Short mmCIF file of C-alpha atoms and ligand atoms in Angstrom, two decimals:
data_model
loop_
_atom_site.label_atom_id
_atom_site.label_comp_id
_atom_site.label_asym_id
_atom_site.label_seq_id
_atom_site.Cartn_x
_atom_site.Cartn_y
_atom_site.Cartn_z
CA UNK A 11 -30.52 -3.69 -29.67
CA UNK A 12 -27.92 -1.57 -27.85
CA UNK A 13 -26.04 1.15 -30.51
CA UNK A 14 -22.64 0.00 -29.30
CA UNK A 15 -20.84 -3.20 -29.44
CA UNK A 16 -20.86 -5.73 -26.63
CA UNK A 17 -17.53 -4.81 -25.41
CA UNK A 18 -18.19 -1.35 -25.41
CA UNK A 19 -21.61 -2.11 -23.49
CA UNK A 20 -19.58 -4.35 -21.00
CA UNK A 21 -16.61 -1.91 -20.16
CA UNK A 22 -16.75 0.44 -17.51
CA UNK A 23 -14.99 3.97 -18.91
CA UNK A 24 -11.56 5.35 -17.63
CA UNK A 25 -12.03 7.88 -14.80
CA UNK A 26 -9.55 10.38 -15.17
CA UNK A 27 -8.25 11.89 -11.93
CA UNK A 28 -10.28 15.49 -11.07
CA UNK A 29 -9.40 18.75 -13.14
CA UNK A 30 -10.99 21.52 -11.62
CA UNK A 31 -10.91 24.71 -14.19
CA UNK A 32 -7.71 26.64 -14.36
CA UNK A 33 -7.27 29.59 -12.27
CA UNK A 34 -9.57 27.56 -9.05
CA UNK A 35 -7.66 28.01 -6.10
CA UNK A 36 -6.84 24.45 -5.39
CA UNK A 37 -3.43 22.36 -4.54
CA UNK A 38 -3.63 19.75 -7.57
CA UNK A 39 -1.31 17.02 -6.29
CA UNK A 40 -3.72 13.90 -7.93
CA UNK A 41 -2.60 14.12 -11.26
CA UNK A 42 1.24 13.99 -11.19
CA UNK A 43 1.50 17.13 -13.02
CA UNK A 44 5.10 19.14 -12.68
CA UNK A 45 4.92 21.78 -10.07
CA UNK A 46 7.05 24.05 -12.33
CA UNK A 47 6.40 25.53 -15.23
CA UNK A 48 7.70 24.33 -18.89
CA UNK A 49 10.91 25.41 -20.40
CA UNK A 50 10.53 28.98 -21.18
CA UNK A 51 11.99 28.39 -24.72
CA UNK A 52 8.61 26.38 -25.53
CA UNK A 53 6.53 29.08 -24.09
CA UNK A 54 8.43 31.57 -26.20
CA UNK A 55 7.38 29.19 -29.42
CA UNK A 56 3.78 29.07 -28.59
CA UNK A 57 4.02 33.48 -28.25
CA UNK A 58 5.49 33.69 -31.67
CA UNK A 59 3.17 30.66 -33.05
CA UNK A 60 2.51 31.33 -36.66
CA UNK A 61 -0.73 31.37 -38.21
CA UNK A 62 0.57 29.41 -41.34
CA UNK A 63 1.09 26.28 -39.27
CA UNK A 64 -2.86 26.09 -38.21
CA UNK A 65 -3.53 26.56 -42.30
CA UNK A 66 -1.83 23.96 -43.41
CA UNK A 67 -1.92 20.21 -42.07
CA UNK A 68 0.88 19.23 -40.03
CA UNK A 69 3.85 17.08 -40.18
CA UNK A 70 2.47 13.71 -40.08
CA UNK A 71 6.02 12.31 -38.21
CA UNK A 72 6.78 15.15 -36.66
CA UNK A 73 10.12 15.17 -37.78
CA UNK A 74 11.49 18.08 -36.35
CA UNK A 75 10.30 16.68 -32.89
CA UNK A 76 12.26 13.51 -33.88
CA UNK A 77 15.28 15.12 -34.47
CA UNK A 78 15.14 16.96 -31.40
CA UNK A 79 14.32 13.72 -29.40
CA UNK A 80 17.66 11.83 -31.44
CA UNK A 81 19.87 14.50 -30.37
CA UNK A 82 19.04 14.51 -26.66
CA UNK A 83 18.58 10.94 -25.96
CA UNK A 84 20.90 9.56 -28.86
CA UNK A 85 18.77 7.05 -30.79
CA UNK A 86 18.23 7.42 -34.00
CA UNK A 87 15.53 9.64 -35.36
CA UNK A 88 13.70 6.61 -37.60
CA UNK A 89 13.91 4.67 -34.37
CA UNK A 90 10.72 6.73 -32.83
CA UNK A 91 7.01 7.34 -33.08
CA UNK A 92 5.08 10.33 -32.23
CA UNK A 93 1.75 9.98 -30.36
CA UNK A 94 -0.82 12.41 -29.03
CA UNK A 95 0.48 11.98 -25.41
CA UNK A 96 1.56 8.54 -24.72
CA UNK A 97 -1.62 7.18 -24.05
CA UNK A 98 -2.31 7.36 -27.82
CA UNK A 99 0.42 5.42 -28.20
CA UNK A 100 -0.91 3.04 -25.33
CA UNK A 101 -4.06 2.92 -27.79
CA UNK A 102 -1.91 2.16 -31.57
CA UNK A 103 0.12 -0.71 -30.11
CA UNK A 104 -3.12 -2.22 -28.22
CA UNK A 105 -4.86 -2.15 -31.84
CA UNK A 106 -2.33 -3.03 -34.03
CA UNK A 107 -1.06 -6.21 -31.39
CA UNK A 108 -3.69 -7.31 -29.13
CA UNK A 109 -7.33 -9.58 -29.82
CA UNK A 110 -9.57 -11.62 -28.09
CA UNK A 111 -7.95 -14.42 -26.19
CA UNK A 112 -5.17 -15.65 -28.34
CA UNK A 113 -3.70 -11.97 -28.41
CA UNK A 114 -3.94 -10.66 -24.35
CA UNK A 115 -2.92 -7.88 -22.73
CA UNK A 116 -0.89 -8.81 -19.83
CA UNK A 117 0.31 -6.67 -16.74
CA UNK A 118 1.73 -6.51 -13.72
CA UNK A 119 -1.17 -4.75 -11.04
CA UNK A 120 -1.28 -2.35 -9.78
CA UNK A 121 -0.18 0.36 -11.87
CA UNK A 122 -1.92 2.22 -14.67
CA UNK A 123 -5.49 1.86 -15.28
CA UNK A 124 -5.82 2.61 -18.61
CA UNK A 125 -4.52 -0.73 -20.46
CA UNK A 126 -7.32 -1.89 -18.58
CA UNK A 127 -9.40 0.58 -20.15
CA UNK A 128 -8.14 0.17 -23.71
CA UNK A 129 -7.61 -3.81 -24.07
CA UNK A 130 -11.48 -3.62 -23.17
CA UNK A 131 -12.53 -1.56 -25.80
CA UNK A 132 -10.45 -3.37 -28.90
CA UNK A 133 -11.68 -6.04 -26.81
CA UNK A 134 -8.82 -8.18 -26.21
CA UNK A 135 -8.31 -10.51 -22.94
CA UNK A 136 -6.44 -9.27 -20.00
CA UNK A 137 -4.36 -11.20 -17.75
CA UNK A 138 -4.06 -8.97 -14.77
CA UNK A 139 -0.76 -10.75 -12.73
CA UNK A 140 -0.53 -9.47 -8.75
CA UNK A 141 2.67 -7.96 -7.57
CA UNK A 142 3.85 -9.52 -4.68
CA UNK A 143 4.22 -7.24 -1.36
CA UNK A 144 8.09 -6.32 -2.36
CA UNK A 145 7.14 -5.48 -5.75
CA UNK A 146 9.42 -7.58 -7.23
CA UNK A 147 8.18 -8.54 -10.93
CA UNK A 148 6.89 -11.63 -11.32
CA UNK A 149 8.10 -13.04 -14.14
CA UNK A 150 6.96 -16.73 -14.26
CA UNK A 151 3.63 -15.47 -14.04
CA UNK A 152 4.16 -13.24 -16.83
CA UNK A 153 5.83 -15.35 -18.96
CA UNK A 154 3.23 -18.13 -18.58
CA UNK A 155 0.60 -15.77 -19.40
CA UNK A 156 1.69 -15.60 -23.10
CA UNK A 157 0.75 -11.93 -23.75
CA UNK A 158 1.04 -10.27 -27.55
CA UNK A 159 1.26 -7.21 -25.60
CA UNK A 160 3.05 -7.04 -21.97
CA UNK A 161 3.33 -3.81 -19.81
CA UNK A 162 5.55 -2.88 -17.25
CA UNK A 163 5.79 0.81 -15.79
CA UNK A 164 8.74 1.57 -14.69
CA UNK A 165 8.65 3.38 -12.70
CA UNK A 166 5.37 1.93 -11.80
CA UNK A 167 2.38 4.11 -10.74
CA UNK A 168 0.93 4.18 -7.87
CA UNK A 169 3.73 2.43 -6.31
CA UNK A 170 6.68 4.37 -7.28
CA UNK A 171 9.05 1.23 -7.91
CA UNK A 172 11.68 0.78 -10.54
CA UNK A 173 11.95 -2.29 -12.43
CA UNK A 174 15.49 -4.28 -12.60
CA UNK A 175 16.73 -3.84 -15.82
CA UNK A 176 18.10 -7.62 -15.85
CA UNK A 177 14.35 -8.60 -15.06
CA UNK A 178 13.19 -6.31 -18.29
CA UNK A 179 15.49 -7.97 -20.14
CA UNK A 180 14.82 -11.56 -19.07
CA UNK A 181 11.28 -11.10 -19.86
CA UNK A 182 11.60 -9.53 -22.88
CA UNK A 183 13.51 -12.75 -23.92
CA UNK A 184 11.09 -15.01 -23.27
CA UNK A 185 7.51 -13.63 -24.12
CA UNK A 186 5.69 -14.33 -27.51
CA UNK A 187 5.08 -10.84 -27.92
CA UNK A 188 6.47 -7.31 -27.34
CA UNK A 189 6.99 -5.68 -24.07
CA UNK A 190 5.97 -1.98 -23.62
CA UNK A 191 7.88 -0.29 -21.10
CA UNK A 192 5.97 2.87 -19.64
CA UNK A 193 8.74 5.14 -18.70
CA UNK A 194 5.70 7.51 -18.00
CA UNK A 195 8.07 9.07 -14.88
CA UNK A 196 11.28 8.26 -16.00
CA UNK A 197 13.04 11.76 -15.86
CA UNK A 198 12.62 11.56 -11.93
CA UNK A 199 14.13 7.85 -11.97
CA UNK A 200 17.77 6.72 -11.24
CA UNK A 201 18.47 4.81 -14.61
CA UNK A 202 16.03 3.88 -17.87
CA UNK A 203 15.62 0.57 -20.09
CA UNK A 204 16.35 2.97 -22.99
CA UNK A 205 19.50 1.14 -23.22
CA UNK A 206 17.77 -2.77 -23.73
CA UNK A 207 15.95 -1.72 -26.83
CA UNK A 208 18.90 -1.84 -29.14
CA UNK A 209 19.49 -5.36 -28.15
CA UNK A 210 15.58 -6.40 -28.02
CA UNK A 211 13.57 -6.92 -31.14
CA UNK A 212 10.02 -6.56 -29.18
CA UNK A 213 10.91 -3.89 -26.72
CA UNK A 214 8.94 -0.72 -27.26
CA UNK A 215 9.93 2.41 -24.85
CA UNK A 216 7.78 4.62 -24.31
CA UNK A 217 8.59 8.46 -23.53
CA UNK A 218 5.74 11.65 -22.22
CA UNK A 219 6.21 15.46 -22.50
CA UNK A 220 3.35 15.12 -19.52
CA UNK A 221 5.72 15.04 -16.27
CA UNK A 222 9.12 15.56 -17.00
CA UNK A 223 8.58 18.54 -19.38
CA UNK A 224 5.99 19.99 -17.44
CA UNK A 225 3.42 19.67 -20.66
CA UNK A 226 0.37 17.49 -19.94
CA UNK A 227 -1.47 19.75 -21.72
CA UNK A 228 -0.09 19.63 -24.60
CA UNK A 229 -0.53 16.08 -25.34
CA UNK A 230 2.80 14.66 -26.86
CA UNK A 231 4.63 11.24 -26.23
CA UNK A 232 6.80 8.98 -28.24
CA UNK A 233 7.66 5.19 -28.60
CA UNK A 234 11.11 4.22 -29.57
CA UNK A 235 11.71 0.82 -30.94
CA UNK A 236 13.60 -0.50 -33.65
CA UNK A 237 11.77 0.81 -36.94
CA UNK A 238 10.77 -2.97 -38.21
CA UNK A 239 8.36 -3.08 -35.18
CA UNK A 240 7.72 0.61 -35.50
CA UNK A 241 6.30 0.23 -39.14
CA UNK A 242 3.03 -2.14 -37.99
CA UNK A 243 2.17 1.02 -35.37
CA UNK A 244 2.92 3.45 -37.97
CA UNK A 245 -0.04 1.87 -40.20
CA UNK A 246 -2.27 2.06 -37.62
CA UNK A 247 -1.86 5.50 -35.96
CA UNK A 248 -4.35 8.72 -37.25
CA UNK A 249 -2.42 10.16 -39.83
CA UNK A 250 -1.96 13.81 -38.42
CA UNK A 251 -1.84 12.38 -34.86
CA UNK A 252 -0.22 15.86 -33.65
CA UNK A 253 -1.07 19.06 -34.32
CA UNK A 254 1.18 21.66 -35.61
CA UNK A 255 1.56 23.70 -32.73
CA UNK A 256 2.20 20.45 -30.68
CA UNK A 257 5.14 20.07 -32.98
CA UNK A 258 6.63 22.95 -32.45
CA UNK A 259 6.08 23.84 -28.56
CA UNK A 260 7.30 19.90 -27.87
CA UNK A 261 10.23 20.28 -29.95
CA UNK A 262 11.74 23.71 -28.18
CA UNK A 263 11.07 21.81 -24.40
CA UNK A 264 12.77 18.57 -25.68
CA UNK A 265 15.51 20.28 -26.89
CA UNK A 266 15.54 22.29 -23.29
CA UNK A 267 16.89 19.27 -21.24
CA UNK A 268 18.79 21.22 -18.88
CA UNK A 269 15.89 23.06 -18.19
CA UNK A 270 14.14 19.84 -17.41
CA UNK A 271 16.56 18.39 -15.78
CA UNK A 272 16.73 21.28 -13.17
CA UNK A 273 13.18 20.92 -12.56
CA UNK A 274 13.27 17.01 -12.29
CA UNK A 275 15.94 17.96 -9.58
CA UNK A 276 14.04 19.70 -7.51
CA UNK A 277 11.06 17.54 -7.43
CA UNK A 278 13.69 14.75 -6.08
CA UNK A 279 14.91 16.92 -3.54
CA UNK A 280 11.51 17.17 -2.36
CA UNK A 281 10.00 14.04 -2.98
CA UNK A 282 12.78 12.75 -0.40
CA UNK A 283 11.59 15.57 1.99
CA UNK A 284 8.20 14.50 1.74
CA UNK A 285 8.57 11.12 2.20
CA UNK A 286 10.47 11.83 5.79
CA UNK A 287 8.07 14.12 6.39
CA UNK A 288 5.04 12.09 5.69
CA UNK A 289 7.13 9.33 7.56
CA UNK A 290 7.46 11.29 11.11
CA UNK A 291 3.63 11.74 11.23
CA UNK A 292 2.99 8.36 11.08
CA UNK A 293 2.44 7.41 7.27
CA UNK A 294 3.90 4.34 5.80
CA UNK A 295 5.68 5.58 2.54
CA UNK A 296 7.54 3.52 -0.23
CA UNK A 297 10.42 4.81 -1.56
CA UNK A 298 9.45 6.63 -5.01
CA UNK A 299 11.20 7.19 -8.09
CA UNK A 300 8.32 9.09 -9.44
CA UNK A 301 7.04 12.64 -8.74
CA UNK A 302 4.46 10.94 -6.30
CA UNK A 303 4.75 9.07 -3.41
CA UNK A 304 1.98 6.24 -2.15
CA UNK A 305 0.92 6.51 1.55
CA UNK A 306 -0.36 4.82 3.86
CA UNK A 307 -1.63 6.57 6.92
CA UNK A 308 -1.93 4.61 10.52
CA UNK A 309 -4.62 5.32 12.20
CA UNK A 310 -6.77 7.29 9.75
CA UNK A 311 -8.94 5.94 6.85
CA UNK A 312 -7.21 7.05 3.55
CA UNK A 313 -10.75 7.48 2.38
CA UNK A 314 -11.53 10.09 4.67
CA UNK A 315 -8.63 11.57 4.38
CA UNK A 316 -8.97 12.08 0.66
CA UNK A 317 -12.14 13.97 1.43
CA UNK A 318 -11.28 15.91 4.45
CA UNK A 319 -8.54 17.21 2.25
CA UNK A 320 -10.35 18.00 -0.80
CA UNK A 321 -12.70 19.93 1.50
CA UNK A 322 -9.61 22.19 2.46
CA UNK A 323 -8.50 22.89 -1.76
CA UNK A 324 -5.98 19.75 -1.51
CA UNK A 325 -6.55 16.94 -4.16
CA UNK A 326 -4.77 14.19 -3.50
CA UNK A 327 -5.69 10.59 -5.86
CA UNK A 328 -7.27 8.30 -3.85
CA UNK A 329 -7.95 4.75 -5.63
CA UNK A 330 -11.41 2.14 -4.51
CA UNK A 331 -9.28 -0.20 -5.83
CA UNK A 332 -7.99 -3.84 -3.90
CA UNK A 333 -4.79 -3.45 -2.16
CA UNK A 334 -5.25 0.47 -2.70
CA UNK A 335 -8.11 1.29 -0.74
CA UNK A 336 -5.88 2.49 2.64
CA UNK A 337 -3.49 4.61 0.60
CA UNK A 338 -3.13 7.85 -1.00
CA UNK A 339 -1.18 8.45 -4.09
CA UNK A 340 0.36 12.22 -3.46
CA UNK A 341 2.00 14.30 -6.68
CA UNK A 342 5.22 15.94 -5.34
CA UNK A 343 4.26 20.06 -5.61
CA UNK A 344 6.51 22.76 -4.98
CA UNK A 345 8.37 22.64 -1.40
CA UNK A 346 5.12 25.60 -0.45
CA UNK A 347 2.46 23.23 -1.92
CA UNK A 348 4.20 19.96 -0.03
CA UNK A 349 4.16 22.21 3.59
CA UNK A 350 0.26 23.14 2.97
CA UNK A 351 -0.93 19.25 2.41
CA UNK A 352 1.52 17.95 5.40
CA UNK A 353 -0.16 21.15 7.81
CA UNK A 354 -3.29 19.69 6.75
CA UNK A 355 -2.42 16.45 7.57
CA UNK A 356 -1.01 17.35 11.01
CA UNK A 357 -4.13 19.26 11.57
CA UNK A 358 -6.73 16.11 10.44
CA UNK A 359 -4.90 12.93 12.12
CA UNK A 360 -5.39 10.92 15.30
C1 PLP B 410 0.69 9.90 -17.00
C2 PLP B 410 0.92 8.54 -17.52
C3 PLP B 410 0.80 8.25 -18.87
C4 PLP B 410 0.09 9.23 -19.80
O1 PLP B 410 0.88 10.07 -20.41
P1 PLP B 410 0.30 11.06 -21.53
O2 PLP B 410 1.48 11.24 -22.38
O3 PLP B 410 -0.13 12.28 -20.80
O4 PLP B 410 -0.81 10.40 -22.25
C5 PLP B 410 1.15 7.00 -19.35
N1 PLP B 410 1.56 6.04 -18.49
C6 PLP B 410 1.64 6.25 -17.17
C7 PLP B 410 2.08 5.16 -16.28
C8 PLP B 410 1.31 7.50 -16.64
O5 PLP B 410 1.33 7.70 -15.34
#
């Protein structure tokens, strides 16, 4: 008799990209990490962190986060739930909506691997639905596929696309269940559904400190929905889901927008460079509205690529995956980072 339960034996694990040890002397462009560093104001917290917050448990909401999130984005504070990065959240709304084959996950593919990942473990069924080659979204498909849980990424990783808002709203109207929106990337992104979810009962939104903010590390995200649909995830998150100094680091950077914002700039400005760039050496590259651009070299094996760069300190996420297999997913780095990989790549193509 195996210790774990069937689905657990049947699942394959999530394989995070690489993380070498801090202070290696590598280009880390796999991840889709911010280049820059966080808002100074949340560094300045964690300096002056005080030892009474690691004594005592923590704020099981988070309010203070909350508050901070209300005031920048304008929705109200009771309207949002704090996870341990959003793929906690990912985790509460897969376990408190999604079972077996009557309650499936259902996704658009490619894009992120872990509701794979997760809707195997609780187990429920997946219905994986193709994107076509223009990435529009497929909403038929969707539809018909009768999800409790739907997710869209938007914008979508690895591809980089934005989703229509009309489309988000049109399937949000007709599914049994409740759409997630990832907005995973959405600080580098022309518009958000942020908008839609006061006029959609089963629209979740859901929000990471990991890119934008510079603070994968830390491990915050938040869902914002209307607080009737809120309440079933609030029963089954951990009850101190984030730590105290979480708390307090998130809620100086989220109340730093500007500070965000200038950084989010940047990595625009140079995600269009790289995309030219990459474009006049012969790569294929989709127009991103992420801080990573998907590539697809000519004449060159994107496997081998991968590994001729890692070789020379560059990770770059490579994906054995169908339809992914002759492409590299590249993380925008600073405009010095960006130069070194595209040298690299001069230096390694026919
Ligand atoms: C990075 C990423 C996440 C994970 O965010 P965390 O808050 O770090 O857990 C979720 N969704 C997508 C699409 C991502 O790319």
């Amino acid at each position: 008799m195996s210790y774990f339960r069937a689905a657990v034996d049947a699942m394959t694990g999530y394989i995070p990209g690489e993380q070498p040890k801090p202070g290696t002397k590598i280009i880390k462009l796999n991840t889709n990490e911010n280049p820059y560093p966080p808002s100074p104001h949340a560094v300045e917290v964690l300096r002056t962190l005080d030892s009474e917050w690691l004594r005592r448990y923590p704020d099981p909401y988070a309010k203070d986060f909350c508050q901070a999130v209300s005031e920048a984005l304008g929705v109200p504070s009771d309207w949002i739930l704090v996870g341990n990065g959003s793929d906690e959240l990912l985790n509460v709304i897969i376990r408190a909506c999604a079972e077996g084959s009557d309650r499936s996950v259902v996704y658009p593919m490619p894009t992120y691997v872990l509701y794979r990942t997760l809707a195997a473990i609780q187990p429920a069924q997946v219905q994986e639905i193709r994107y076509p080659e223009d990435f529009q979204l497929p909403i038929k498909k969707l539809v018909a596929a009768k999800g409790a849980v739907t997710f869209v990424a938007s914008p979508n990783s690895p591809s980089g696309h934005l989703i229509p808002l009309e489309d988000l709203r049109s399937l949000a109207e007709q599914i049994p269940g409740i759409l997630v929106i990832d907005e995973a990337y959405v600080d580098f992104a022309d518009y958000s559904a942020l908008p839609l979810v006061f006029d959609l009962e089963n629209l979740v939104i859901l929000r990471t400190l990991s890119k934008g903010y510079s603070l994968a590390g830390l491990r915050m995200g938040f869902a914002i929905a209307n607080p009737k649909l809120l309440s079933g995830l609030f029963k089954v998150k951990d009850s101190y889901n984030i730590d105290a100094i979480a708390t307090a680091v998130g809620t100086a950077a989220m109340k730093d927008q500007a500070y965000k914002n200038e950084c989010a700039n940047q990595v625009k400005i140079s995600r269009t460079k790289l995309t030219t760039d990459l474009k006049n050496i012969g790569f294929e590259v989709l127009n991103s509205q992420g801080n990573f651009v998907l590539a697809t070299p000519q004449n060159n094996s994107a496997e081998y690529l991968y590994q001729e760069l890692k070789q020379r300190g560059i990770l770059v996420r490579y994906f054995k995956q169908p339809g992914l297999e002759d492409k590299l997913r590249i993380t925008v780095g600073t405009e010095a980072q960006n130069q070194t990989l595209l040298e690299a790549l001069i230096s390694l193509i026919r």
